[in-house]
Amino acid sequence: MGKGKIKNKKNMKVSNKKIVVLTLILFTVSFAFSQNEKHPIDIKNIQCHENSIPTTHAAMQCEDEALKAWQTEMNFYLEKLKEKSELINVALLLDAQEKWHAFHKADVALYASYLQQLYQGGTLGRVAIITYEKKLIRKRTLHLQGFYEDLE
């Protein structure tokens, strides 16, 4: 009887992990669909989740790929904005970005400490952290893109 309980606990842990992974995937997909216009990075991220096996490892790979793509996109718009020195104060742009980056690091660290405790250091916590960081960088990138487009 004791072995049956242990097996059920193991199955329950696996089931809970699958539910959390599927919830994270659903959150990512629904978040991207809630936007008026789909960004190519969001579309690729959705496709990655749809075409992968629903595991924490696959979810982490999809989210990490999207995070890196958003970081590249953010750097692209920062460089484009630097080229607009006749319209904006580039030193203030760089100062604002540096301060945003400091906030970003602190915010992710705070959220990560909570998630590490919530998920007891497991891989689901890492997926949630990457997803959160991706969301913040996505938001900042779209802000910079909008600013750049306003200058055009």
GROMACS .gro file of C-alpha atoms in nm:
model
  152
    1MET     CA    1   0.000   0.000   0.000
    2GLY     CA    2   0.288   0.237   0.073
    3LYS     CA    3   0.435   0.188  -0.275
    4GLY     CA    4   0.102   0.275  -0.438
    5LYS     CA    5   0.097   0.608  -0.257
    6ILE     CA    6   0.453   0.688  -0.365
    7LYS     CA    7   0.369   0.599  -0.725
    8ASN     CA    8   0.056   0.815  -0.712
    9LYS     CA    9   0.259   1.107  -0.572
   10LYS     CA   10   0.511   1.068  -0.854
   11ASN     CA   11   0.234   1.055  -1.114
   12MET     CA   12   0.072   1.355  -0.953
   13LYS     CA   13   0.400   1.551  -0.967
   14VAL     CA   14   0.443   1.461  -1.335
   15SER     CA   15   0.082   1.555  -1.407
   16ASN     CA   16   0.122   1.885  -1.224
   17LYS     CA   17   0.438   1.963  -1.423
   18LYS     CA   18   0.259   1.889  -1.749
   19ILE     CA   19  -0.030   2.112  -1.646
   20VAL     CA   20   0.206   2.398  -1.561
   21VAL     CA   21   0.397   2.359  -1.889
   22LEU     CA   22   0.075   2.355  -2.088
   23THR     CA   23  -0.049   2.658  -1.893
   24LEU     CA   24   0.273   2.848  -1.971
   25ILE     CA   25   0.239   2.759  -2.337
   26LEU     CA   26  -0.125   2.864  -2.339
   27PHE     CA   27  -0.034   3.191  -2.163
   28THR     CA   28   0.235   3.266  -2.420
   29VAL     CA   29   0.007   3.184  -2.712
   30SER     CA   30  -0.292   3.377  -2.573
   31PHE     CA   31  -0.071   3.675  -2.485
   32ALA     CA   32   0.058   3.696  -2.839
   33PHE     CA   33  -0.292   3.657  -2.984
   34SER     CA   34  -0.428   3.930  -2.757
   35GLN     CA   35  -0.213   4.184  -2.938
   36ASN     CA   36  -0.373   4.369  -3.231
   37GLU     CA   37  -0.084   4.295  -3.462
   38LYS     CA   38   0.125   3.982  -3.443
   39HIS     CA   39   0.496   4.050  -3.438
   40PRO     CA   40   0.705   3.797  -3.634
   41ILE     CA   41   0.888   3.702  -3.312
   42ASP     CA   42   0.556   3.623  -3.144
   43ILE     CA   43   0.443   3.418  -3.443
   44LYS     CA   44   0.767   3.220  -3.442
   45ASN     CA   45   0.737   3.167  -3.064
   46ILE     CA   46   0.381   3.040  -3.100
   47GLN     CA   47   0.486   2.804  -3.378
   48CYS     CA   48   0.776   2.679  -3.170
   49HIS     CA   49   0.539   2.588  -2.886
   50GLU     CA   50   0.284   2.435  -3.120
   51ASN     CA   51   0.544   2.221  -3.298
   52SER     CA   52   0.733   2.102  -2.992
   53ILE     CA   53   0.666   1.827  -2.744
   54PRO     CA   54   0.498   1.979  -2.435
   55THR     CA   55   0.787   1.946  -2.192
   56THR     CA   56   0.960   2.199  -1.972
   57HIS     CA   57   1.278   2.157  -2.176
   58ALA     CA   58   1.101   2.234  -2.505
   59ALA     CA   59   0.916   2.528  -2.348
   60MET     CA   60   1.245   2.664  -2.215
   61GLN     CA   61   1.404   2.637  -2.559
   62CYS     CA   62   1.113   2.816  -2.727
   63GLU     CA   63   1.109   3.093  -2.467
   64ASP     CA   64   1.487   3.134  -2.471
   65GLU     CA   65   1.486   3.160  -2.851
   66ALA     CA   66   1.215   3.427  -2.837
   67LEU     CA   67   1.397   3.613  -2.557
   68LYS     CA   68   1.714   3.629  -2.766
   69ALA     CA   69   1.517   3.744  -3.070
   70TRP     CA   70   1.356   4.026  -2.867
   71GLN     CA   71   1.697   4.128  -2.732
   72THR     CA   72   1.831   4.147  -3.088
   73GLU     CA   73   1.528   4.348  -3.196
   74MET     CA   74   1.570   4.587  -2.903
   75ASN     CA   75   1.936   4.643  -2.993
   76PHE     CA   76   1.832   4.704  -3.354
   77TYR     CA   77   1.594   4.984  -3.251
   78LEU     CA   78   1.848   5.132  -3.011
   79GLU     CA   79   2.095   5.158  -3.298
   80LYS     CA   80   1.829   5.308  -3.527
   81LEU     CA   81   1.742   5.565  -3.260
   82LYS     CA   82   2.109   5.659  -3.217
   83GLU     CA   83   2.108   5.751  -3.586
   84LYS     CA   84   1.839   6.015  -3.512
   85SER     CA   85   2.081   6.242  -3.323
   86GLU     CA   86   1.941   6.545  -3.506
   87LEU     CA   87   1.601   6.477  -3.346
   88ILE     CA   88   1.680   6.326  -3.006
   89ASN     CA   89   1.942   6.358  -2.736
   90VAL     CA   90   2.132   6.030  -2.775
   91ALA     CA   91   2.302   6.072  -2.437
   92LEU     CA   92   1.958   6.082  -2.271
   93LEU     CA   93   1.849   5.778  -2.474
   94LEU     CA   94   2.151   5.583  -2.354
   95ASP     CA   95   2.100   5.701  -1.996
   96ALA     CA   96   1.736   5.597  -2.007
   97GLN     CA   97   1.830   5.257  -2.150
   98GLU     CA   98   2.098   5.205  -1.886
   99LYS     CA   99   1.848   5.287  -1.610
  100TRP     CA  100   1.584   5.066  -1.771
  101HIS     CA  101   1.839   4.783  -1.786
  102ALA     CA  102   1.918   4.823  -1.414
  103PHE     CA  103   1.545   4.817  -1.335
  104HIS     CA  104   1.499   4.517  -1.563
  105LYS     CA  105   1.775   4.317  -1.390
  106ALA     CA  106   1.638   4.398  -1.043
  107ASP     CA  107   1.279   4.322  -1.145
  108VAL     CA  108   1.372   3.987  -1.300
  109ALA     CA  109   1.581   3.899  -0.992
  110LEU     CA  110   1.287   3.975  -0.764
  111TYR     CA  111   1.046   3.771  -0.973
  112ALA     CA  112   1.301   3.490  -1.006
  113SER     CA  113   1.347   3.468  -0.629
  114TYR     CA  114   0.972   3.427  -0.590
  115LEU     CA  115   0.946   3.167  -0.868
  116GLN     CA  116   1.244   2.968  -0.742
  117GLN     CA  117   1.071   2.942  -0.408
  118LEU     CA  118   0.733   2.866  -0.563
  119TYR     CA  119   0.869   2.594  -0.792
  120GLN     CA  120   1.131   2.479  -0.539
  121GLY     CA  121   1.415   2.541  -0.783
  122GLY     CA  122   1.267   2.320  -1.054
  123THR     CA  123   1.278   2.364  -1.428
  124LEU     CA  124   0.926   2.505  -1.439
  125GLY     CA  125   1.051   2.802  -1.240
  126ARG     CA  126   1.321   2.864  -1.499
  127VAL     CA  127   1.066   2.854  -1.781
  128ALA     CA  128   0.848   3.104  -1.595
  129ILE     CA  129   1.149   3.332  -1.535
  130ILE     CA  130   1.250   3.327  -1.902
  131THR     CA  131   0.890   3.394  -2.003
  132TYR     CA  132   0.871   3.689  -1.764
  133GLU     CA  133   1.201   3.832  -1.885
  134LYS     CA  134   1.090   3.788  -2.246
  135LYS     CA  135   0.770   3.977  -2.171
  136LEU     CA  136   0.962   4.271  -2.022
  137ILE     CA  137   1.209   4.290  -2.309
  138ARG     CA  138   0.926   4.259  -2.561
  139LYS     CA  139   0.747   4.553  -2.398
  140ARG     CA  140   1.061   4.768  -2.397
  141THR     CA  141   1.140   4.677  -2.757
  142LEU     CA  142   0.793   4.770  -2.877
  143HIS     CA  143   0.824   5.099  -2.685
  144LEU     CA  144   1.154   5.177  -2.860
  145GLN     CA  145   1.009   5.071  -3.194
  146GLY     CA  146   0.711   5.302  -3.143
  147PHE     CA  147   0.942   5.588  -3.049
  148TYR     CA  148   1.150   5.529  -3.360
  149GLU     CA  149   0.840   5.515  -3.580
  150ASP     CA  150   0.719   5.844  -3.429
  151LEU     CA  151   1.046   6.004  -3.544
  152GLU     CA  152   1.007   5.882  -3.901
   0.00000   0.00000   0.00000
